[in-house]
Amino acid sequence: MAATHSTRMLILGSGPAGLTAAIYGARAGLAPIVVQGIQPGGQLTITTDVENYPGFADVIQGPWLMEQMQKQAEHVGTRMEWDHIVAVDLSQRPFRMIGDSGNIYVGDTLVIATGAQAKWLNLPSEERLKGKGVSACATCDGFFYRGKKVIVIGGGNTAVEEALYMTNHSHDVTLIHRRDSLRAEKILQQRLFAHPNIKVLWNREIAEFIGEGTPEGLVAADLRDTTTGAIERIELDGAFVAIGHVPATELFKGKLEVDADGYIPVTPGTSRTSIPGVFACGDVMDKVYRQAVTAAGTGCMAALDAEKFLAEADYEAAPAAHEVEAA
Ligand code: FAD
Ligand code: NAP
């Protein structure tokens, strides 16, 4: 049976932004509910080594870090809901959302921390061969390519890390980048260039992935030279698309101001969105930094902004406890 969950602070997303907002919200007595979405723990759960989150002298693992954040949020009084929001009504307070489960979530304030999703090349052959040789997550699928030939597409931190990660499984890794320089951090570039099992093909993009067999599986890719337009075919077993992420804001289009790139704009120096009582934090509002630590930082800001909003709000708020009613 569907249930209605009410809270003073409803948080969508369980990445570093959402969980940090939850820690601060819970400690402020707001009994937050976090709706985790289809990727509990967010993007860091699909990576391995995290070397730049402050506080750890040793290299830590992304999934472990997110587990710790979740435990900390729960420990101070957050309730986690394993659900994915599919509809939102922001036209009046309290705000009302519907989950994939059919459950209803009602929040006096809403913190949007829905982060970002992997970008794809949008080729018909990519769509057809997803899960059949084409992937957007080396740490999830890399194991299937032990001893095989793989390519990684992209020139940012993710692509370089995915290429380095794939050397755990494969001796033949090629990074394909559309320009002649990478945008990845220098320290990652140095590791990439020094690795004997990685080669880089500059100024190339994927024209089409090539599949064969029944059921069809990836066997090659046609690469286009971005300077001459020439096409060359290379044989391969796996391709990892690592060309960045797009903010997860489909749900809010037409209901809340969203910019041309899909990000949620906030009043500078705050987490306030175009609707009073709705706050945004993390990658969903940040097209510049997009780091775990900045997501956590803006998550803190969102919780503090929501707390201030509630203190100043002129309407009867929900009690400071998680409320559940049968619908
Ligand atoms: P996300 O981590 O994207 O989390 C979004 C959350 O929203 C998820 O829990 C998802 O399930 C939820 N959600 C989405 N839609 C809905 C919905 N409709 N209803 C409910 N919930 C929803 N950063 C670093 O600082 N160091 C690193 O080493 C590093 N490595 C990375 C490696 C990879 C492979 C990738 C992809 C990113 C890496 N980053 C790294 C970047 C970092 O992961 C992000 O900046 C950070 O996770 C953003 O946090 P977030 O909370 O804003 O969003
Ligand atoms: P990104 O920095 O946006 O890089 C995307 C890369 O893909 C760029 O090199 C871009 O090429 C290329 N690209 C984009 N669209 C393409 C297309 N259609 N065809 C071919 N190539 C395309 O994305 P990211 O690497 O996923 O990183 C996202 C954020 O997470 C960044 O802020 C990054 O710092 C952070 N992150 C941090 C770490 C870390 O700290 N260790 C690890 C991973 C990610 P151009 O260069 O030509 O634009």
Short mmCIF file of C-alpha atoms and ligand atoms in Angstrom, two decimals:
data_model
loop_
_atom_site.label_atom_id
_atom_site.label_comp_id
_atom_site.label_asym_id
_atom_site.label_seq_id
_atom_site.Cartn_x
_atom_site.Cartn_y
_atom_site.Cartn_z
CA MET A 1 0.00 0.00 0.00
CA ALA A 2 1.28 3.47 -0.90
CA ALA A 3 2.33 5.66 2.02
CA THR A 4 2.78 9.40 2.47
CA HIS A 5 6.06 10.50 4.07
CA SER A 6 6.22 14.05 5.44
CA THR A 7 9.25 15.94 6.62
CA ARG A 8 10.55 19.44 7.13
CA MET A 9 13.45 18.72 4.79
CA LEU A 10 13.02 16.43 1.83
CA ILE A 11 16.26 15.63 0.03
CA LEU A 12 16.39 14.11 -3.45
CA GLY A 13 19.66 12.30 -4.06
CA SER A 14 22.14 10.35 -1.93
CA GLY A 15 25.49 11.49 -3.36
CA PRO A 16 27.91 13.66 -1.36
CA ALA A 17 25.62 16.71 -1.75
CA GLY A 18 22.40 15.04 -0.55
CA LEU A 19 24.05 13.15 2.31
CA THR A 20 25.90 16.23 3.58
CA ALA A 21 22.63 18.21 3.49
CA ALA A 22 21.09 15.33 5.47
CA ILE A 23 23.83 15.37 8.12
CA TYR A 24 23.39 19.11 8.68
CA GLY A 25 19.58 18.95 8.46
CA ALA A 26 19.36 16.11 10.95
CA ARG A 27 21.69 17.84 13.38
CA ALA A 28 19.43 20.92 13.12
CA GLY A 29 16.49 18.76 14.24
CA LEU A 30 14.74 18.76 10.85
CA ALA A 31 14.42 14.95 10.63
CA PRO A 32 15.26 14.84 6.93
CA ILE A 33 14.18 12.15 4.52
CA VAL A 34 16.60 11.28 1.72
CA VAL A 35 15.09 9.70 -1.38
CA GLN A 36 18.13 7.85 -2.70
CA GLY A 37 17.26 7.43 -6.36
CA ILE A 38 18.45 4.66 -8.65
CA GLN A 39 22.11 5.23 -7.77
CA PRO A 40 22.34 5.12 -3.96
CA GLY A 41 25.57 6.89 -3.01
CA GLY A 42 25.79 8.68 -6.38
CA GLN A 43 28.63 8.83 -8.90
CA LEU A 44 31.43 7.93 -6.48
CA THR A 45 29.97 4.44 -6.19
CA ILE A 46 31.12 3.72 -9.75
CA THR A 47 34.74 4.66 -9.19
CA THR A 48 37.58 3.10 -7.22
CA ASP A 49 40.38 5.26 -5.80
CA VAL A 50 39.52 8.67 -4.40
CA GLU A 51 42.66 10.62 -3.62
CA ASN A 52 41.40 14.17 -3.24
CA TYR A 53 38.66 14.03 -0.62
CA PRO A 54 40.21 15.77 2.39
CA GLY A 55 40.76 13.92 5.64
CA PHE A 56 42.35 10.72 4.40
CA ALA A 57 46.11 10.32 4.09
CA ASP A 58 45.68 6.94 2.38
CA VAL A 59 43.82 6.36 -0.87
CA ILE A 60 40.18 5.51 -0.14
CA GLN A 61 37.54 3.82 -2.28
CA GLY A 62 34.55 5.78 -3.60
CA PRO A 63 31.90 3.23 -2.52
CA TRP A 64 33.42 3.06 0.98
CA LEU A 65 33.37 6.87 1.31
CA MET A 66 29.69 6.98 0.36
CA GLU A 67 28.87 4.18 2.80
CA GLN A 68 30.48 6.21 5.58
CA MET A 69 28.50 9.34 4.61
CA GLN A 70 25.26 7.37 4.60
CA LYS A 71 25.98 5.83 8.01
CA GLN A 72 26.82 9.25 9.42
CA ALA A 73 23.59 10.73 8.04
CA GLU A 74 21.53 7.88 9.50
CA HIS A 75 23.36 8.02 12.80
CA VAL A 76 22.33 11.64 13.35
CA GLY A 77 18.67 11.02 12.47
CA THR A 78 18.15 10.89 8.69
CA ARG A 79 15.73 8.40 7.18
CA MET A 80 16.80 6.89 3.87
CA GLU A 81 14.12 5.87 1.37
CA TRP A 82 15.00 3.56 -1.49
CA ASP A 83 12.82 5.14 -4.14
CA HIS A 84 13.19 7.28 -7.25
CA ILE A 85 11.08 10.42 -7.68
CA VAL A 86 9.09 10.39 -10.91
CA ALA A 87 6.80 13.43 -10.50
CA VAL A 88 7.04 16.71 -8.61
CA ASP A 89 4.59 19.43 -7.67
CA LEU A 90 6.39 22.61 -6.69
CA SER A 91 3.39 24.89 -7.27
CA GLN A 92 2.66 25.21 -3.54
CA ARG A 93 4.17 24.46 -0.15
CA PRO A 94 4.55 21.89 1.21
CA PHE A 95 6.12 20.45 -1.94
CA ARG A 96 4.84 17.08 -3.07
CA MET A 97 6.65 14.33 -4.97
CA ILE A 98 5.66 10.88 -6.17
CA GLY A 99 8.10 8.00 -6.09
CA ASP A 100 8.43 5.11 -8.50
CA SER A 101 7.04 2.93 -5.68
CA GLY A 102 3.80 4.97 -5.68
CA ASN A 103 4.70 6.49 -2.29
CA ILE A 104 4.20 10.21 -1.80
CA TYR A 105 6.86 12.47 -0.28
CA VAL A 106 5.90 15.83 1.21
CA GLY A 107 8.49 18.39 2.28
CA ASP A 108 8.20 21.84 3.83
CA THR A 109 11.52 22.43 2.09
CA LEU A 110 13.09 20.57 -0.79
CA VAL A 111 16.80 20.03 -1.36
CA ILE A 112 17.57 18.94 -4.92
CA ALA A 113 20.81 16.93 -5.03
CA THR A 114 20.08 14.74 -8.04
CA GLY A 115 23.60 15.12 -9.46
CA ALA A 116 24.39 14.07 -12.97
CA GLN A 117 24.15 11.10 -15.31
CA ALA A 118 26.68 9.80 -17.83
CA LYS A 119 26.59 11.42 -21.28
CA TRP A 120 26.43 9.23 -24.37
CA LEU A 121 27.55 9.87 -27.93
CA ASN A 122 23.99 9.37 -29.18
CA LEU A 123 24.90 7.12 -32.10
CA PRO A 124 22.35 4.49 -33.17
CA SER A 125 25.10 1.82 -33.01
CA GLU A 126 25.94 2.91 -29.45
CA GLU A 127 22.31 2.48 -28.38
CA ARG A 128 22.15 -0.97 -30.01
CA LEU A 129 25.42 -2.18 -28.46
CA LYS A 130 24.99 -0.81 -24.93
CA GLY A 131 25.69 -3.71 -22.58
CA LYS A 132 27.02 -5.72 -25.54
CA GLY A 133 30.49 -4.19 -25.57
CA VAL A 134 29.66 -0.50 -25.12
CA SER A 135 29.56 0.81 -21.53
CA ALA A 136 29.82 4.08 -19.60
CA CYS A 137 31.40 2.57 -16.49
CA ALA A 138 34.76 0.81 -16.52
CA THR A 139 34.67 0.08 -12.81
CA CYS A 140 31.29 -1.65 -13.23
CA ASP A 141 31.98 -3.58 -16.44
CA GLY A 142 35.79 -3.63 -16.82
CA PHE A 143 36.08 -7.12 -15.37
CA PHE A 144 34.36 -8.58 -18.47
CA TYR A 145 37.26 -7.43 -20.65
CA ARG A 146 40.08 -9.34 -18.97
CA GLY A 147 42.83 -9.82 -21.56
CA LYS A 148 40.76 -8.04 -24.24
CA LYS A 149 41.33 -4.95 -26.35
CA VAL A 150 39.43 -1.88 -25.17
CA ILE A 151 39.07 1.80 -25.97
CA VAL A 152 38.05 4.67 -23.72
CA ILE A 153 36.51 7.77 -25.29
CA GLY A 154 37.03 11.23 -23.75
CA GLY A 155 39.72 13.59 -22.52
CA GLY A 156 38.68 14.55 -18.98
CA ASN A 157 39.49 13.12 -15.56
CA THR A 158 36.92 10.36 -15.91
CA ALA A 159 38.28 9.10 -19.24
CA VAL A 160 41.88 9.11 -18.01
CA GLU A 161 40.93 7.34 -14.78
CA GLU A 162 38.88 4.78 -16.69
CA ALA A 163 41.81 4.11 -19.05
CA LEU A 164 44.19 3.67 -16.10
CA TYR A 165 41.67 1.46 -14.33
CA MET A 166 41.26 -0.75 -17.40
CA THR A 167 44.97 -1.61 -17.31
CA ASN A 168 44.08 -3.82 -14.32
CA HIS A 169 42.21 -6.02 -16.78
CA SER A 170 43.69 -5.38 -20.22
CA HIS A 171 47.15 -4.95 -21.74
CA ASP A 172 45.74 -3.10 -24.74
CA VAL A 173 43.96 0.12 -23.82
CA THR A 174 43.53 3.04 -26.24
CA LEU A 175 42.25 6.45 -25.27
CA ILE A 176 40.39 8.16 -28.11
CA HIS A 177 40.13 11.94 -27.83
CA ARG A 178 38.59 14.41 -30.26
CA ARG A 179 41.28 17.07 -29.74
CA ASP A 180 45.07 17.06 -29.36
CA SER A 181 45.20 17.83 -25.63
CA LEU A 182 43.47 16.50 -22.56
CA ARG A 183 41.51 18.48 -20.02
CA ALA A 184 42.28 15.96 -17.26
CA GLU A 185 44.40 17.03 -14.28
CA LYS A 186 48.16 17.01 -14.96
CA ILE A 187 48.90 14.31 -12.40
CA LEU A 188 46.48 11.95 -14.16
CA GLN A 189 47.89 12.85 -17.57
CA GLN A 190 51.41 12.00 -16.36
CA ARG A 191 50.25 8.57 -15.18
CA LEU A 192 48.45 7.97 -18.46
CA PHE A 193 51.38 8.90 -20.71
CA ALA A 194 53.80 6.88 -18.58
CA HIS A 195 51.72 3.70 -18.74
CA PRO A 196 53.18 1.11 -21.14
CA ASN A 197 49.80 -0.48 -21.92
CA ILE A 198 47.92 2.70 -22.86
CA LYS A 199 48.14 4.48 -26.17
CA VAL A 200 46.38 7.69 -27.13
CA LEU A 201 44.79 8.40 -30.49
CA TRP A 202 44.42 12.16 -30.82
CA ASN A 203 41.92 14.04 -32.98
CA ARG A 204 39.60 11.07 -33.37
CA GLU A 205 35.90 10.60 -32.70
CA ILE A 206 33.66 7.58 -33.03
CA ALA A 207 31.82 7.60 -36.36
CA GLU A 208 30.05 4.31 -35.59
CA PHE A 209 30.44 1.22 -33.43
CA ILE A 210 30.45 -2.04 -35.39
CA GLY A 211 28.71 -5.16 -34.10
CA GLU A 212 28.63 -8.73 -35.38
CA GLY A 213 27.01 -12.04 -34.54
CA THR A 214 23.72 -13.20 -33.06
CA PRO A 215 23.23 -11.89 -30.47
CA GLU A 216 25.16 -8.93 -31.74
CA GLY A 217 28.38 -7.96 -29.93
CA LEU A 218 30.88 -5.13 -30.43
CA VAL A 219 33.84 -6.08 -32.65
CA ALA A 220 35.20 -2.79 -34.04
CA ALA A 221 34.74 0.97 -34.29
CA ASP A 222 35.01 3.35 -37.19
CA LEU A 223 37.07 6.36 -36.08
CA ARG A 224 36.81 9.70 -37.82
CA ASP A 225 39.89 11.94 -37.90
CA THR A 226 38.53 15.28 -36.69
CA THR A 227 41.13 17.21 -38.71
CA THR A 228 40.83 15.42 -42.09
CA GLY A 229 37.49 13.58 -41.87
CA ALA A 230 39.20 10.30 -42.85
CA ILE A 231 37.66 7.12 -41.44
CA GLU A 232 39.68 4.16 -40.17
CA ARG A 233 38.37 0.94 -38.61
CA ILE A 234 39.96 -0.53 -35.47
CA GLU A 235 39.14 -3.94 -34.01
CA LEU A 236 38.25 -4.06 -30.34
CA ASP A 237 36.27 -5.95 -27.72
CA GLY A 238 35.03 -3.18 -25.43
CA ALA A 239 34.39 0.58 -25.57
CA PHE A 240 33.94 2.86 -22.57
CA VAL A 241 32.26 6.18 -23.23
CA ALA A 242 33.60 8.70 -20.67
CA ILE A 243 32.64 12.07 -22.11
CA GLY A 244 31.15 13.70 -19.04
CA HIS A 245 27.81 13.96 -17.37
CA VAL A 246 24.56 15.90 -17.76
CA PRO A 247 22.64 17.24 -14.76
CA ALA A 248 19.63 15.12 -13.73
CA THR A 249 16.96 17.82 -14.02
CA GLU A 250 14.40 16.43 -16.52
CA LEU A 251 11.95 16.17 -13.64
CA PHE A 252 12.08 19.89 -12.92
CA LYS A 253 11.85 21.34 -16.42
CA GLY A 254 8.94 23.78 -16.64
CA LYS A 255 8.52 23.67 -12.84
CA LEU A 256 11.70 25.39 -11.71
CA GLU A 257 14.20 27.58 -13.55
CA VAL A 258 16.74 25.42 -15.37
CA ASP A 259 19.45 26.93 -17.62
CA ALA A 260 20.16 26.10 -21.27
CA ASP A 261 22.59 23.32 -20.23
CA GLY A 262 20.07 21.80 -17.84
CA TYR A 263 21.69 23.05 -14.61
CA ILE A 264 19.62 24.61 -11.82
CA PRO A 265 20.73 28.21 -11.31
CA VAL A 266 21.04 29.41 -7.72
CA THR A 267 21.35 32.89 -6.25
CA PRO A 268 25.14 33.42 -6.11
CA GLY A 269 26.62 32.61 -2.73
CA THR A 270 23.54 30.58 -1.72
CA SER A 271 21.71 27.40 -2.70
CA ARG A 272 18.42 29.23 -3.32
CA THR A 273 16.62 28.35 -6.56
CA SER A 274 13.86 30.26 -8.38
CA ILE A 275 11.26 28.86 -5.94
CA PRO A 276 11.40 29.91 -2.27
CA GLY A 277 11.91 26.82 -0.11
CA VAL A 278 13.58 24.83 -2.89
CA PHE A 279 17.39 24.55 -2.68
CA ALA A 280 19.90 22.93 -5.02
CA CYS A 281 23.37 21.58 -4.32
CA GLY A 282 26.12 19.51 -5.90
CA ASP A 283 26.62 18.66 -9.55
CA VAL A 284 23.02 19.52 -10.41
CA MET A 285 23.79 23.23 -9.91
CA ASP A 286 27.56 23.29 -10.49
CA LYS A 287 28.90 23.22 -14.03
CA VAL A 288 32.38 24.37 -13.03
CA TYR A 289 33.86 22.38 -10.15
CA ARG A 290 31.86 19.11 -10.03
CA GLN A 291 33.90 17.47 -7.25
CA ALA A 292 32.82 15.38 -4.29
CA VAL A 293 34.10 17.99 -1.86
CA THR A 294 32.31 20.89 -3.59
CA ALA A 295 29.12 18.80 -3.72
CA ALA A 296 29.45 18.19 0.03
CA GLY A 297 30.14 21.90 0.61
CA THR A 298 27.08 23.07 -1.28
CA GLY A 299 25.05 20.31 0.44
CA CYS A 300 25.95 21.95 3.74
CA MET A 301 24.88 25.34 2.34
CA ALA A 302 21.51 23.92 1.21
CA ALA A 303 20.75 22.52 4.66
CA LEU A 304 21.68 25.78 6.38
CA ASP A 305 19.63 27.79 3.85
CA ALA A 306 16.64 25.46 4.36
CA GLU A 307 16.91 25.75 8.14
CA LYS A 308 16.96 29.56 7.89
CA PHE A 309 14.01 29.50 5.49
CA LEU A 310 11.96 27.38 7.90
CA ALA A 311 12.85 29.62 10.81
CA GLU A 312 11.56 32.63 8.84
CA ALA A 313 8.60 30.91 7.09
CA ASP A 314 5.14 32.10 7.99
CA TYR A 315 3.28 28.81 7.65
CA GLU A 316 2.62 25.80 9.83
CA ALA A 317 5.48 23.36 9.23
CA ALA A 318 5.37 19.59 9.59
CA PRO A 319 6.42 18.26 13.00
CA ALA A 320 10.14 17.68 13.51
CA ALA A 321 9.81 13.92 13.17
CA HIS A 322 9.46 11.64 10.18
CA GLU A 323 5.76 11.24 9.56
CA VAL A 324 4.30 8.33 7.66
CA GLU A 325 0.63 7.84 6.87
CA ALA A 326 -0.98 5.13 4.82
CA ALA A 327 -2.47 6.66 1.66
P1 FAD B 1 25.74 12.43 -7.52
O1 FAD B 1 26.93 11.81 -6.90
O2 FAD B 1 25.59 12.40 -9.01
O3 FAD B 1 24.44 11.81 -6.84
C1 FAD B 1 23.16 12.07 -7.36
C2 FAD B 1 22.14 11.32 -6.57
O4 FAD B 1 20.83 11.73 -6.99
C3 FAD B 1 22.19 9.81 -6.73
O5 FAD B 1 22.08 9.21 -5.46
C4 FAD B 1 20.94 9.49 -7.57
O6 FAD B 1 20.42 8.20 -7.30
C5 FAD B 1 20.01 10.59 -7.09
N1 FAD B 1 18.89 10.91 -7.99
C6 FAD B 1 18.93 11.29 -9.29
N2 FAD B 1 17.70 11.46 -9.78
C7 FAD B 1 16.84 11.22 -8.74
C8 FAD B 1 15.43 11.21 -8.60
N3 FAD B 1 14.61 11.50 -9.64
N4 FAD B 1 14.88 10.87 -7.41
C9 FAD B 1 15.69 10.60 -6.34
N5 FAD B 1 17.04 10.60 -6.42
C10 FAD B 1 17.60 10.88 -7.61
N6 FAD B 1 35.09 13.75 -7.57
C11 FAD B 1 36.12 13.89 -6.70
O7 FAD B 1 36.13 14.86 -5.93
N7 FAD B 1 37.11 12.98 -6.63
C12 FAD B 1 37.14 11.87 -7.42
O8 FAD B 1 38.08 11.08 -7.33
C13 FAD B 1 36.09 11.69 -8.34
N8 FAD B 1 36.04 10.60 -9.14
C14 FAD B 1 35.01 10.42 -10.00
C15 FAD B 1 34.99 9.28 -10.80
C16 FAD B 1 33.95 9.09 -11.68
C17 FAD B 1 33.94 7.84 -12.54
C18 FAD B 1 32.89 10.03 -11.76
C19 FAD B 1 31.75 9.78 -12.71
C20 FAD B 1 32.91 11.17 -10.98
C21 FAD B 1 33.98 11.38 -10.09
N9 FAD B 1 34.04 12.53 -9.29
C22 FAD B 1 35.07 12.67 -8.40
C23 FAD B 1 32.99 13.54 -9.32
C24 FAD B 1 32.01 13.30 -8.12
O9 FAD B 1 31.62 11.94 -8.11
C25 FAD B 1 30.79 14.19 -8.24
O10 FAD B 1 31.21 15.54 -8.28
C26 FAD B 1 29.86 14.00 -7.03
O11 FAD B 1 29.47 12.66 -6.88
C27 FAD B 1 28.61 14.87 -7.17
O12 FAD B 1 27.82 14.64 -6.07
P2 FAD B 1 26.25 14.93 -6.06
O13 FAD B 1 25.79 14.54 -4.70
O14 FAD B 1 25.99 16.30 -6.54
O15 FAD B 1 25.62 13.98 -7.16
P1 NAP B 2 34.55 16.56 -18.46
O1 NAP B 2 35.61 17.14 -17.60
O2 NAP B 2 33.39 17.38 -18.86
O3 NAP B 2 35.29 15.97 -19.75
C1 NAP B 2 34.55 15.40 -20.80
C2 NAP B 2 35.51 14.99 -21.90
O4 NAP B 2 34.77 14.30 -22.92
C3 NAP B 2 36.21 16.18 -22.55
O5 NAP B 2 37.54 15.86 -22.82
C4 NAP B 2 35.42 16.38 -23.84
O6 NAP B 2 36.18 16.82 -24.90
C5 NAP B 2 34.96 14.98 -24.17
N1 NAP B 2 33.67 14.98 -24.88
C6 NAP B 2 32.52 15.60 -24.51
N2 NAP B 2 31.54 15.34 -25.41
C7 NAP B 2 32.10 14.56 -26.36
C8 NAP B 2 31.60 13.96 -27.55
N3 NAP B 2 30.32 14.11 -27.92
N4 NAP B 2 32.45 13.23 -28.30
C9 NAP B 2 33.74 13.05 -27.93
N5 NAP B 2 34.26 13.58 -26.80
C10 NAP B 2 33.45 14.33 -26.02
O7 NAP B 2 33.89 15.25 -17.77
P2 NAP B 2 34.50 14.18 -16.74
O8 NAP B 2 35.83 13.75 -17.16
O9 NAP B 2 33.42 13.14 -16.56
O10 NAP B 2 34.62 15.01 -15.39
C11 NAP B 2 33.42 15.61 -14.85
C12 NAP B 2 33.76 16.31 -13.55
O11 NAP B 2 34.06 15.32 -12.55
C13 NAP B 2 34.97 17.21 -13.72
O12 NAP B 2 34.78 18.37 -12.99
C14 NAP B 2 36.08 16.39 -13.12
O13 NAP B 2 37.10 17.19 -12.54
C15 NAP B 2 35.34 15.57 -12.02
N6 NAP B 2 36.08 14.34 -11.82
C16 NAP B 2 37.12 14.41 -10.94
C17 NAP B 2 37.92 13.30 -10.77
C18 NAP B 2 39.07 13.43 -9.83
O14 NAP B 2 39.16 14.42 -9.15
N7 NAP B 2 39.97 12.48 -9.77
C19 NAP B 2 37.67 12.14 -11.48
C20 NAP B 2 36.62 12.10 -12.39
C21 NAP B 2 35.83 13.23 -12.57
P3 NAP B 2 36.80 18.32 -24.93
O15 NAP B 2 37.96 18.27 -23.99
O16 NAP B 2 37.19 18.47 -26.35
O17 NAP B 2 35.69 19.21 -24.50
#
